[in-house]
Coordinates of C-alpha atoms in Angstrom, one line a residue:
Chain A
X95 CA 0.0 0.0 0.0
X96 CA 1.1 3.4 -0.8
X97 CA 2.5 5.3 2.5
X98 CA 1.2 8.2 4.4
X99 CA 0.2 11.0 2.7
X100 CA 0.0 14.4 4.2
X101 CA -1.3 16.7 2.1
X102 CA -0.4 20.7 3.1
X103 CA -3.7 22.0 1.9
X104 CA -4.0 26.2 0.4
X105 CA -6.9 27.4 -1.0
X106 CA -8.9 26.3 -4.1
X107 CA -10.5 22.9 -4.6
X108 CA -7.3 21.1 -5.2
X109 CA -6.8 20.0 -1.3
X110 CA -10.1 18.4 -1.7
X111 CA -9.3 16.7 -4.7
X112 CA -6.2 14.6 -3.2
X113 CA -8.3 13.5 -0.5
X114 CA -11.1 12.4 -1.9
X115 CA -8.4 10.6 -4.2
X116 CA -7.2 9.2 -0.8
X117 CA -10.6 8.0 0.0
X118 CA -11.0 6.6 -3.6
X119 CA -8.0 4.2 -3.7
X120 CA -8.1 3.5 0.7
X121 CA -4.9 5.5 0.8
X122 CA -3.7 6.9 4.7
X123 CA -4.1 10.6 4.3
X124 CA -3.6 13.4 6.9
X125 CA -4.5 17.2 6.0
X126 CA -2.5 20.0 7.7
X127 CA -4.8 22.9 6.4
X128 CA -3.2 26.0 6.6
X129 CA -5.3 29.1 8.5
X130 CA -6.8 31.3 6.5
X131 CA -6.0 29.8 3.2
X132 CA -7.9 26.1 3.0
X133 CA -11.5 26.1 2.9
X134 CA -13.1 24.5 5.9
X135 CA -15.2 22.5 3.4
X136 CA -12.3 20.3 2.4
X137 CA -11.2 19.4 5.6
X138 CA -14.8 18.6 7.4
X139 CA -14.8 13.9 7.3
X140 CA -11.2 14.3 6.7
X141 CA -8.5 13.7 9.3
X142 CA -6.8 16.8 10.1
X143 CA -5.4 19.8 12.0
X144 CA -5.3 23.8 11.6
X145 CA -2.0 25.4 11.4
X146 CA -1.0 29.0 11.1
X147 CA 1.5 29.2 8.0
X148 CA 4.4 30.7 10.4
X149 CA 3.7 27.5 12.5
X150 CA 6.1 25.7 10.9
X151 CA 7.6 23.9 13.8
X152 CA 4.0 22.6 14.9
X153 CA 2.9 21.1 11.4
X154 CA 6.2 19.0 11.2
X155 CA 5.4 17.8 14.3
X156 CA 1.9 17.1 13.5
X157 CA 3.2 15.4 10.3
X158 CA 5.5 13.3 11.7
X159 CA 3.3 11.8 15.1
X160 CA 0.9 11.4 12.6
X161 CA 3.5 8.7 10.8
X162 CA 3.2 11.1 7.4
X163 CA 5.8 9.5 4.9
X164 CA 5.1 11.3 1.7
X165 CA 4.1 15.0 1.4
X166 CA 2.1 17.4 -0.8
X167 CA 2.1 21.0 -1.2
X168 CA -1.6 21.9 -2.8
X169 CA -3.6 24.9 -4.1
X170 CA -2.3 28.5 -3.3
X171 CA -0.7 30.1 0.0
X172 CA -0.8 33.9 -0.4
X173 CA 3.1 34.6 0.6
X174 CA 2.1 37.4 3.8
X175 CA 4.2 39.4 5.3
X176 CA 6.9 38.6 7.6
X177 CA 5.0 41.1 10.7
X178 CA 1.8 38.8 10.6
X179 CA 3.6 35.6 9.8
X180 CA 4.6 35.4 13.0
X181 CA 7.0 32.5 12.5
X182 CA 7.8 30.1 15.4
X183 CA 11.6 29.3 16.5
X184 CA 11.4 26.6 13.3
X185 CA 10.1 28.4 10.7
X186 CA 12.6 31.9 11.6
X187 CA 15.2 29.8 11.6
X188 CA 14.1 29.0 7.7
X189 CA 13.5 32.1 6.8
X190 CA 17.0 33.8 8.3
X191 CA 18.7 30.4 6.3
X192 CA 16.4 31.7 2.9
X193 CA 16.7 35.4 3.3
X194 CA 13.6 36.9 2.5
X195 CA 14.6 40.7 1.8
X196 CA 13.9 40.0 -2.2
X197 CA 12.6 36.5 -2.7
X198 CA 9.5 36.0 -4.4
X199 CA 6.6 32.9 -3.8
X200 CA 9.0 30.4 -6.0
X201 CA 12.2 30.9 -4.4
X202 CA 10.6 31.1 -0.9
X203 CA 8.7 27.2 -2.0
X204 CA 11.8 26.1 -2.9
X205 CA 13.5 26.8 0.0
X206 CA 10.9 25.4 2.3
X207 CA 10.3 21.9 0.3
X208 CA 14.2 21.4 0.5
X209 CA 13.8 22.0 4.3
X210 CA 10.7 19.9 4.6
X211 CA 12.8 17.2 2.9
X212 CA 15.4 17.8 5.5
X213 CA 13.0 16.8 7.7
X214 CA 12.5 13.3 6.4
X215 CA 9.3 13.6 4.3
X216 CA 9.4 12.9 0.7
X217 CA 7.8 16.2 -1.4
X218 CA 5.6 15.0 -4.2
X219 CA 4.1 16.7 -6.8
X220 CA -0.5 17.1 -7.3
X221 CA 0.2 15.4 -10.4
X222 CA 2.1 12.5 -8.8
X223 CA -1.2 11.6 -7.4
X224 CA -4.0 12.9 -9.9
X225 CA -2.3 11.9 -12.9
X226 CA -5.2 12.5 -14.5
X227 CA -5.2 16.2 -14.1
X228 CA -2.2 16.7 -16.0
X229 CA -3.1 19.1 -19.1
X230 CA -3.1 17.3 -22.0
X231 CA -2.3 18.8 -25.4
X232 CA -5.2 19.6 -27.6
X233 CA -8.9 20.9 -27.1
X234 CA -11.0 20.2 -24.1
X235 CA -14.3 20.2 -25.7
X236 CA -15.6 21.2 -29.5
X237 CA -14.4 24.8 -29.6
X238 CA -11.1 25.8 -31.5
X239 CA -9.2 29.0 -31.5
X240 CA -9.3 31.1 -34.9
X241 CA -6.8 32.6 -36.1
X242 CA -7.0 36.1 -33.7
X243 CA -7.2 34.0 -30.7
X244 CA -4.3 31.9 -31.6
X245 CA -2.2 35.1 -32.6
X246 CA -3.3 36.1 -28.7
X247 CA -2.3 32.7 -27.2
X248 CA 1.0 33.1 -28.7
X249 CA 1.7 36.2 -27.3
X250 CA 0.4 35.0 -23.8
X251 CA 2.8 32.3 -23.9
X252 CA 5.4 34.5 -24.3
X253 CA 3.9 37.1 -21.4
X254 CA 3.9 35.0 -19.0
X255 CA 7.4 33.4 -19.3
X256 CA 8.5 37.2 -18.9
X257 CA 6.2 36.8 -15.7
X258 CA 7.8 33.9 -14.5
X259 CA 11.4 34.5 -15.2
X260 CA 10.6 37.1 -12.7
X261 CA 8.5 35.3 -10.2
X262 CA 5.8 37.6 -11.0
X263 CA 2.9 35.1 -11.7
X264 CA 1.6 32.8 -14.0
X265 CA -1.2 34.3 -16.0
X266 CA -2.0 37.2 -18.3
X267 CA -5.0 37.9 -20.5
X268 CA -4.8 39.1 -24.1
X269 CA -7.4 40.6 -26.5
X270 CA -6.6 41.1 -30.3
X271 CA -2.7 41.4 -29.2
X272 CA -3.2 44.5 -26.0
X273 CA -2.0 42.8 -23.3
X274 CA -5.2 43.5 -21.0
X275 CA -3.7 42.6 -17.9
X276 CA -1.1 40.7 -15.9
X277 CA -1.3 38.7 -12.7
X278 CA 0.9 39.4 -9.8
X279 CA -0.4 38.2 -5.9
X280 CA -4.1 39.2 -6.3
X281 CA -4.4 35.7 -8.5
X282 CA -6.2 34.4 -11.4
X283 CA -9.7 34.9 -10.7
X284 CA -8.9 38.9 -9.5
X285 CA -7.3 39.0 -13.2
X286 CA -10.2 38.0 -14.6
X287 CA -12.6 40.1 -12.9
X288 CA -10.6 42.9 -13.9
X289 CA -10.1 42.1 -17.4
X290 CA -14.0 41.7 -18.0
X291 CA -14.5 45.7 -17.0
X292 CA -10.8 46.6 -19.4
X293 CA -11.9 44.4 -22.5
X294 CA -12.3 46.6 -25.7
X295 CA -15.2 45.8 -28.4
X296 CA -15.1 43.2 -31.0
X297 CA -13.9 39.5 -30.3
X298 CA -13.0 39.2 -26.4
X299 CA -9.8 37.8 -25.3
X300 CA -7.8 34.7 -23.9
X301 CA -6.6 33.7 -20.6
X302 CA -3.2 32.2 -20.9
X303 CA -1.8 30.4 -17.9
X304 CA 1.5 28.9 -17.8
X305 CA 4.0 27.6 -15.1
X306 CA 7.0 29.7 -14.6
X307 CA 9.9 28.5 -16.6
X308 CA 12.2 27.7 -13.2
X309 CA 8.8 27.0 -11.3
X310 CA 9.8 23.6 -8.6
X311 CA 7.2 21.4 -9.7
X312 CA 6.0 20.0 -6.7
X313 CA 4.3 23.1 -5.6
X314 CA 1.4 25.6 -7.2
X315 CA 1.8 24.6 -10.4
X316 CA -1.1 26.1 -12.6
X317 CA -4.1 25.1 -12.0
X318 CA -7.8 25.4 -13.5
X319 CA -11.5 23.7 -13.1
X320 CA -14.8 24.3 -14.3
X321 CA -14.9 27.7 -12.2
X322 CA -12.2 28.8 -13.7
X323 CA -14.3 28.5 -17.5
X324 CA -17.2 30.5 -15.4
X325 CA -14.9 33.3 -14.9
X326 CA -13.6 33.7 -18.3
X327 CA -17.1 33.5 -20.0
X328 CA -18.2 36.0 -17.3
X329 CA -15.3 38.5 -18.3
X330 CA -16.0 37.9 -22.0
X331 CA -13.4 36.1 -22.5
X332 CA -13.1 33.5 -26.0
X333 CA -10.9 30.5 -24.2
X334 CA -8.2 29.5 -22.4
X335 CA -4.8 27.9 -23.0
X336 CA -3.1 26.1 -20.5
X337 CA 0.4 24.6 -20.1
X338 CA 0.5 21.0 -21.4
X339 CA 2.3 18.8 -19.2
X340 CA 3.1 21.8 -16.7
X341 CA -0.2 23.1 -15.5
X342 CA -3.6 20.9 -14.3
X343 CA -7.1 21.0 -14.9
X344 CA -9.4 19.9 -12.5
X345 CA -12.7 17.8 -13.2
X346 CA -11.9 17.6 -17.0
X347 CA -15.4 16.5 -18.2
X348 CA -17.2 19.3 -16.8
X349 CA -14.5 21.8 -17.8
X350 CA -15.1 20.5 -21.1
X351 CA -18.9 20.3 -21.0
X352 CA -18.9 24.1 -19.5
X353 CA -16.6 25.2 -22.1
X354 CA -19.5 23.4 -24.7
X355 CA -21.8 25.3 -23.3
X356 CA -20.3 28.6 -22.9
X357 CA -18.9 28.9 -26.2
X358 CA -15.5 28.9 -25.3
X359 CA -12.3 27.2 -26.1
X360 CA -10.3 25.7 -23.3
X361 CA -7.0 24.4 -24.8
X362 CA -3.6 22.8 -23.3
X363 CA -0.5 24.0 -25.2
X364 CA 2.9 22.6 -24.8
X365 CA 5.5 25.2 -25.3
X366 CA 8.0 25.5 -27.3
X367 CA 11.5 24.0 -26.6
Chain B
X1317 CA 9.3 82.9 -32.3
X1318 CA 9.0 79.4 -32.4
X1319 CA 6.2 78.0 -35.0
X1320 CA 2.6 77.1 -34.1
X1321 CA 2.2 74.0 -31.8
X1322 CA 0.0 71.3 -32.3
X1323 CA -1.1 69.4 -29.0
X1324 CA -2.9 65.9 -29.9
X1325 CA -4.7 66.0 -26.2
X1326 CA -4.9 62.5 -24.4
X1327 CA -5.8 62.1 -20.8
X1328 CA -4.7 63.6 -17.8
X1329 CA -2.8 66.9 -16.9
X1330 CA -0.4 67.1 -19.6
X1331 CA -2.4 69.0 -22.4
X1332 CA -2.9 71.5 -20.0
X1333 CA 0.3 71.9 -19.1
X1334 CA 1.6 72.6 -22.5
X1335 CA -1.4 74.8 -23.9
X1336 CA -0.6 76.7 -20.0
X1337 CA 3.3 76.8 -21.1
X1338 CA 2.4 78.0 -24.4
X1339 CA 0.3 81.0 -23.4
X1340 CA 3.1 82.2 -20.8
X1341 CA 5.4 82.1 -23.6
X1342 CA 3.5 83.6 -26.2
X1343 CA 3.8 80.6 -28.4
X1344 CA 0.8 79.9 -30.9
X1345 CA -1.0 76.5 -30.3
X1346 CA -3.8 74.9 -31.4
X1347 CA -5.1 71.7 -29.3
X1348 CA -6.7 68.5 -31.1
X1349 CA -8.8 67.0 -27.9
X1350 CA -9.4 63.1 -28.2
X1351 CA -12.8 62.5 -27.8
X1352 CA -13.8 60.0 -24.5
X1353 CA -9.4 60.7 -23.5
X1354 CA -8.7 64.2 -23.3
X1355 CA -10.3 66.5 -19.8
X1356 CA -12.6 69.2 -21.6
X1357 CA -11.1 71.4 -18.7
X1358 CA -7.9 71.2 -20.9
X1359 CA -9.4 72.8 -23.7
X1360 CA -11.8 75.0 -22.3
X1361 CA -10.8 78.4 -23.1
X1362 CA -7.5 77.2 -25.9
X1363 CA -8.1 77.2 -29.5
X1364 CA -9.1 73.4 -30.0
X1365 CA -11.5 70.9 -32.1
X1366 CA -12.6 67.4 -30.8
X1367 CA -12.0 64.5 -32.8
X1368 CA -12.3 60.7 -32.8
X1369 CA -9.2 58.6 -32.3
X1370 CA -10.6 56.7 -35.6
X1371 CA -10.8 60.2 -37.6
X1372 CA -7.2 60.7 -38.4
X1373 CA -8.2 62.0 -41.9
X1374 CA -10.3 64.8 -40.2
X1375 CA -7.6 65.3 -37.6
X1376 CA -4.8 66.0 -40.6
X1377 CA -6.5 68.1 -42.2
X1378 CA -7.6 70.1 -39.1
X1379 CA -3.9 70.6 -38.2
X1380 CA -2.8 71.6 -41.6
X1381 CA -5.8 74.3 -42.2
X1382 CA -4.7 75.5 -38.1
X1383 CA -1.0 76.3 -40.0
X1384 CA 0.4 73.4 -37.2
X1385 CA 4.1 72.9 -38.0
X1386 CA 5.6 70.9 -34.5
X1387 CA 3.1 68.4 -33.2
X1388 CA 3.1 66.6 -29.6
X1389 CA 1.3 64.0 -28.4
X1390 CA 0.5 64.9 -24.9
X1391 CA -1.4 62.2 -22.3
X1392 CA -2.4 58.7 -22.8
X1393 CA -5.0 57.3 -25.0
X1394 CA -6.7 53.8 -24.1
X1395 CA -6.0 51.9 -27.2
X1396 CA -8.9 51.0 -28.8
X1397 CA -10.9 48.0 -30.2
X1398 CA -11.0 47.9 -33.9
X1399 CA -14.3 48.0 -33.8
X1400 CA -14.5 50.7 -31.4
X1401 CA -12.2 52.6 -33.6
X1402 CA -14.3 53.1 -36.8
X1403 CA -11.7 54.1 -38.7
X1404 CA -11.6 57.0 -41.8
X1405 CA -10.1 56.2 -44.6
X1406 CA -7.0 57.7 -43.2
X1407 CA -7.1 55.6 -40.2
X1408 CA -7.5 52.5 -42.3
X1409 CA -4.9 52.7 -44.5
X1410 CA -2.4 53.6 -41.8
X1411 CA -3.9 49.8 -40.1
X1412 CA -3.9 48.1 -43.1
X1413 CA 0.1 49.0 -43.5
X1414 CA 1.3 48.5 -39.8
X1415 CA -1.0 45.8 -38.9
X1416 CA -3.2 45.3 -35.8
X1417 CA -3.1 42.1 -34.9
X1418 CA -0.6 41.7 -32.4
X1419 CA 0.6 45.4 -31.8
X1420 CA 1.3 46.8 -28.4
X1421 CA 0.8 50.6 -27.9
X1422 CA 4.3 51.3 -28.6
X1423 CA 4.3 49.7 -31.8
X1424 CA 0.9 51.6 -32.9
X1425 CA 2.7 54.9 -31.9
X1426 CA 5.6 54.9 -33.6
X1427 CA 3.6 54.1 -36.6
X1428 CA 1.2 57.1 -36.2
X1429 CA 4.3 59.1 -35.2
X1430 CA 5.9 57.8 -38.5
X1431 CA 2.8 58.5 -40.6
X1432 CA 2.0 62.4 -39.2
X1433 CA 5.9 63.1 -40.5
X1434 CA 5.2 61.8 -43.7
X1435 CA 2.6 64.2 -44.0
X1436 CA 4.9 67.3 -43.2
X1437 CA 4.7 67.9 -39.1
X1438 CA 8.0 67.6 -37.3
X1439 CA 6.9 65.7 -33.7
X1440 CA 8.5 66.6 -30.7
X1441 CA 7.9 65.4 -27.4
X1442 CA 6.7 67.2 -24.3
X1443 CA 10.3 66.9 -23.3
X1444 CA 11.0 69.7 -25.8
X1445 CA 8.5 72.0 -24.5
X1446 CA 8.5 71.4 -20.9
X1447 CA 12.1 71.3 -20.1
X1448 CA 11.4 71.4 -16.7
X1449 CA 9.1 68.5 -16.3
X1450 CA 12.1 65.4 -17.2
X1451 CA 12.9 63.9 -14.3
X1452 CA 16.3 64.4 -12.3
X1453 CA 18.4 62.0 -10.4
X1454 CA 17.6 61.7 -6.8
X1455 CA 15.2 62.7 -4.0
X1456 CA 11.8 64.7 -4.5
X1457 CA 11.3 66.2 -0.9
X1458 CA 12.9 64.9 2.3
X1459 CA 12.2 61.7 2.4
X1460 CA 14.6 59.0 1.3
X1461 CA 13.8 55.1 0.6
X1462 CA 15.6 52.9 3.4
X1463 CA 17.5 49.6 2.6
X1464 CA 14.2 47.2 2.4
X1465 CA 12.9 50.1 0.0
X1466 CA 16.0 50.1 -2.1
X1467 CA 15.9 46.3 -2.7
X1468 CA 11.8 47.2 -3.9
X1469 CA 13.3 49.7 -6.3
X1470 CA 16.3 47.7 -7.6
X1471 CA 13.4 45.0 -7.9
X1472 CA 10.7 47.0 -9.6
X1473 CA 13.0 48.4 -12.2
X1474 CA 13.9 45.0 -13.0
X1475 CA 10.0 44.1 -13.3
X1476 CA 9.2 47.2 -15.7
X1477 CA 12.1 46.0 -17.6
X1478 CA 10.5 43.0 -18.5
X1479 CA 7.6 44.5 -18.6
X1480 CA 8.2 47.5 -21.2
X1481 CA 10.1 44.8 -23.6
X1482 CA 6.8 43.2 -24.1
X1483 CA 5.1 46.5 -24.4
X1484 CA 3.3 45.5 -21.9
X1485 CA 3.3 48.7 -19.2
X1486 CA 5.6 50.8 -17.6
X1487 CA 4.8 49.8 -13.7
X1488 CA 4.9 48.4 -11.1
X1489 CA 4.3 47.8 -7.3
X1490 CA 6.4 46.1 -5.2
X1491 CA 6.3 45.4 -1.4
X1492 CA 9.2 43.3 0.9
X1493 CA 10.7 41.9 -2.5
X1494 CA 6.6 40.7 -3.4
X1495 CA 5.5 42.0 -6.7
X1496 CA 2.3 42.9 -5.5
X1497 CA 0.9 44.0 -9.1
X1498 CA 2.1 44.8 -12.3
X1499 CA 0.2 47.6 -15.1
X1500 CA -1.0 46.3 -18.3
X1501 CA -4.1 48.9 -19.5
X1502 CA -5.6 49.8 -16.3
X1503 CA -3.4 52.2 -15.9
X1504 CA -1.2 53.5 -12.8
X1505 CA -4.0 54.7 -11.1
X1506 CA -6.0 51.5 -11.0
X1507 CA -2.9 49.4 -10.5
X1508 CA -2.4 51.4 -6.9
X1509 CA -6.0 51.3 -6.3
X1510 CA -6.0 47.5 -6.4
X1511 CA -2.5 47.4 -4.6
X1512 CA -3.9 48.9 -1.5
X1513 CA -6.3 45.7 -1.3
X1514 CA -3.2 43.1 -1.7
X1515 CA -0.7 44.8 0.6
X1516 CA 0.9 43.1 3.4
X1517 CA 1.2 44.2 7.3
X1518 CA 4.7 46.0 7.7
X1519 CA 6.7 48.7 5.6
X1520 CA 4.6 49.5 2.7
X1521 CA 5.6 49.0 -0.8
X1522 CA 7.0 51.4 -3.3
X1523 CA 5.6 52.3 -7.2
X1524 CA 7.8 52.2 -9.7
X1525 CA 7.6 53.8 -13.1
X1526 CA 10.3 53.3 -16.6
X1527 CA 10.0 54.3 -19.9
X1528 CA 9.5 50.8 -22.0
X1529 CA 13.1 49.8 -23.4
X1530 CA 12.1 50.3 -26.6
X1531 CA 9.8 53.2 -26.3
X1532 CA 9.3 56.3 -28.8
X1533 CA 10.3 59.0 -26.6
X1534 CA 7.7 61.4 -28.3
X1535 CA 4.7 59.9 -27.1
X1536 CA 3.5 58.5 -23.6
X1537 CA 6.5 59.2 -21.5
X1538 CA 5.8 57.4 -18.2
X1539 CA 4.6 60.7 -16.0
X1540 CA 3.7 61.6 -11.9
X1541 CA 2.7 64.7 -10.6
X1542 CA 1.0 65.4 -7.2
X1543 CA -2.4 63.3 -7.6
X1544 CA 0.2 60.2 -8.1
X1545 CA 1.7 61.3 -4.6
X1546 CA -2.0 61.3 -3.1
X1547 CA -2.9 58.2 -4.5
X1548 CA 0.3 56.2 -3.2
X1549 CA -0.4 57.6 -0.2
X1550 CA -3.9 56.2 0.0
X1551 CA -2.8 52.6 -1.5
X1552 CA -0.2 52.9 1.7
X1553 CA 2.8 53.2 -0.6
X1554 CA 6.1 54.1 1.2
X1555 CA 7.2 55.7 -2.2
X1556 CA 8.0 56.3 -6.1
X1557 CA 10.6 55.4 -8.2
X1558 CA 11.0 56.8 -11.3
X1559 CA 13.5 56.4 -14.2
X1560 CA 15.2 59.8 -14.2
X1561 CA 16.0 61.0 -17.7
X1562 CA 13.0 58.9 -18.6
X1563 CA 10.1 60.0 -17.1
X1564 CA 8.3 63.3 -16.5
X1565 CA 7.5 64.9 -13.3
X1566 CA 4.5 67.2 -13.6
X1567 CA 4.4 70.2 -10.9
X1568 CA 7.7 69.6 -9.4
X1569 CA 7.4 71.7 -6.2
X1570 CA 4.0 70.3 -5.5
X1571 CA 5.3 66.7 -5.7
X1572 CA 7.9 67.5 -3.7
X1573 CA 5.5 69.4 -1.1
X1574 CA 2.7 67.0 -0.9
X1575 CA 5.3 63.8 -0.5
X1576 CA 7.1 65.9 2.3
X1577 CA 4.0 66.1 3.8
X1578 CA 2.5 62.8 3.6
X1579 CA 5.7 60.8 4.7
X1580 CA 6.4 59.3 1.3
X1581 CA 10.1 59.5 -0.9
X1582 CA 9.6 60.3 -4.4
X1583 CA 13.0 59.4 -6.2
X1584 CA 14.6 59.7 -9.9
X1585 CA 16.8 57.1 -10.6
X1586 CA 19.3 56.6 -13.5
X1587 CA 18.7 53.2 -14.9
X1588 CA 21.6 51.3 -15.1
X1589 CA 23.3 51.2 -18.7

């Protein structure tokens, strides 16, 4: 049987996800569900504890009398500031090792799975476990770019590997070329939103979500789900192209269905080498 | 005495500020106001004529019977739709040579700057007119950014960087080495606005504003004057970086004033060569 798995859930529906994957296949699970960011919802049936996200001395110890062998780092932590971290004597002692004067979400992830592997856990990645969510290449669903949208996925591609060079973030919207806007901490959705009050006339834009190009994989890569094709249709958006093999879509057959029934495109991409 | 200016009137306080020069100096001008961009306020009182962004046919010819000779484009204009746009026949044929499909702002510009002195006017840019506005090298006021605030800076130039090579915007936001938002079309306005929802406890974050790389220097030069003070201030900014050389700084003294006495550093910095 596999071993432990604790799963170190943020917000979104992905924590969910890996435990009801858990249940599915009789796997040993534990969820350390970090304050303020994991919805309650995911946690309620499952066995778990709260944590505050500058408790890191507490959730290893959690982790470990809890016998968890394998670890996984899922859905989004917003990075907070140092004053209301708070961090305990174990998790100041990571951030004086890190330095955290100039380091953005991906360098600060690194540094704490290497530590958390320091530790003894094994760090694996969401798609370790649903390998089905991996984005594939192709269309999800019966709607296809044209030729403007594809001209606009292009340049989101290369957007948001500008973005995540710089540790910026991971998406960007793009109408009839104009860059529309660019996601820094305020997150996809908050993109979106904003986009749908900025789009000009005539056919709407494309969501283009990507992981960054030095991105560890085993934490926050890219993800999106049928909420995700809500919020585009509600900004006016055309589709959305996704990473293949480096971003993850959640409940594909209703993303797809949605998509159908929206009108939009929802597309995996796998960039360029 | 220096020939008749044209002032091709975007948003904000620029236009003003030239027709205001112009009239203290005794220098004939003649303002074409955007229609939906440019404040009426500008234009109240200043020989002027509205037109559409699409009408560049109508705006030509304007310009020519007004005996323009220099022509500026003053303030930004929200790049339109092509549907939106309804272009003239001008307008159209200047599209159907540059191509719209995946052009940035900077791209469009140089080709309307490109166009206007193929029909006979020499453009100039508000650098020309308003010596006094570029910015200089160092501190606005009293206040000065500290070390945490200098990393920011070092860090939000390299941001814009990125940024203005992909004609994407010219700012940024950046708080504790956290790029809390980055400007595509909202603006810099709306980019603070929406920072002062997604800043962190602790020392607040400083804006930071470049000219794009690659960016015509007659039109859209990246500008701040007091209201950008007010509303840093309100988004609990610490500061403002600007690219000194690049960048325009309208009402000097009242920048300098205001940031004095709201607690903030307003600073002109020489990017690095």
């Amino acid at each position: 049987m596999a071993p432990k798995l604790g799963i170190v859930a943020g917000s979104g529906g992905l924590p969910a996800k890996l435990a009801e994957k858990c249940r599915e296949t009789g796997r040993p699970y534990f969820v350390l569900a970090i304050e303020g960011e994991a919805d309650p919802a995911t946690v309620a049936g499952a066995p778990h504890a709260w944590v505050r996200l500058g408790a890191a001395g507490t959730g290893i110890k959690l982790l470990k009398e809890q016998g968890v062998v394998e670890l996984i780092m899922a859905g989004a932590l917003k990075r907070p500031s140092l004053a209301s971290l708070r961090p305990d004597w174990r998790a100041a002692k990571l951030y004086a090792k890190v330095g955290l004067r100039a380091l953005g979400d991906d360098g600060l992830l690194s540094a704490v799975i290497k530590e958390l592997e320091s530790e003894g856990f094994t760090l694996v990645g969401v798609d370790s476990v649903l390998t089905d969510a991996v984005a594939t290449e192709g269309c999800y669903g019966r709607h296809r770019p044209d030729a403007q949208a594809e001209v606009d996925i292009a340049h989101g591609f290369r957007v948001v590997d500008a973005l995540g060079v710089l540790d910026i973030g991971q998406s960007a919207v793009v109408q009839q070329g104009v860059v529309l806007g660019v996601e820094a901490i305020e997150g996809t959705d908050a993109l979106m939103r904003r986009c749908g009050t900025l789009r000009r006339e005539g056919p709407g834009g494309v969501l283009v979500k990507a992981k960054k190009p030095q991105q560890e994989r085993r934490a926050d890569l890219p993800t999106i789900g049928p909420q995700t094709v809500d919020l585009a249709h509600q900004a006016g958006l055309r589709g959305i192209a996704i990473e293949a093999g480096g971003s993850l879509v959640i409940d594909r057959d209703e993303v797809a269905a949605r998509a159908d029934r929206l009108g939009l495109f929802v597309i995996g991409c796998r960039k360029p080498s």
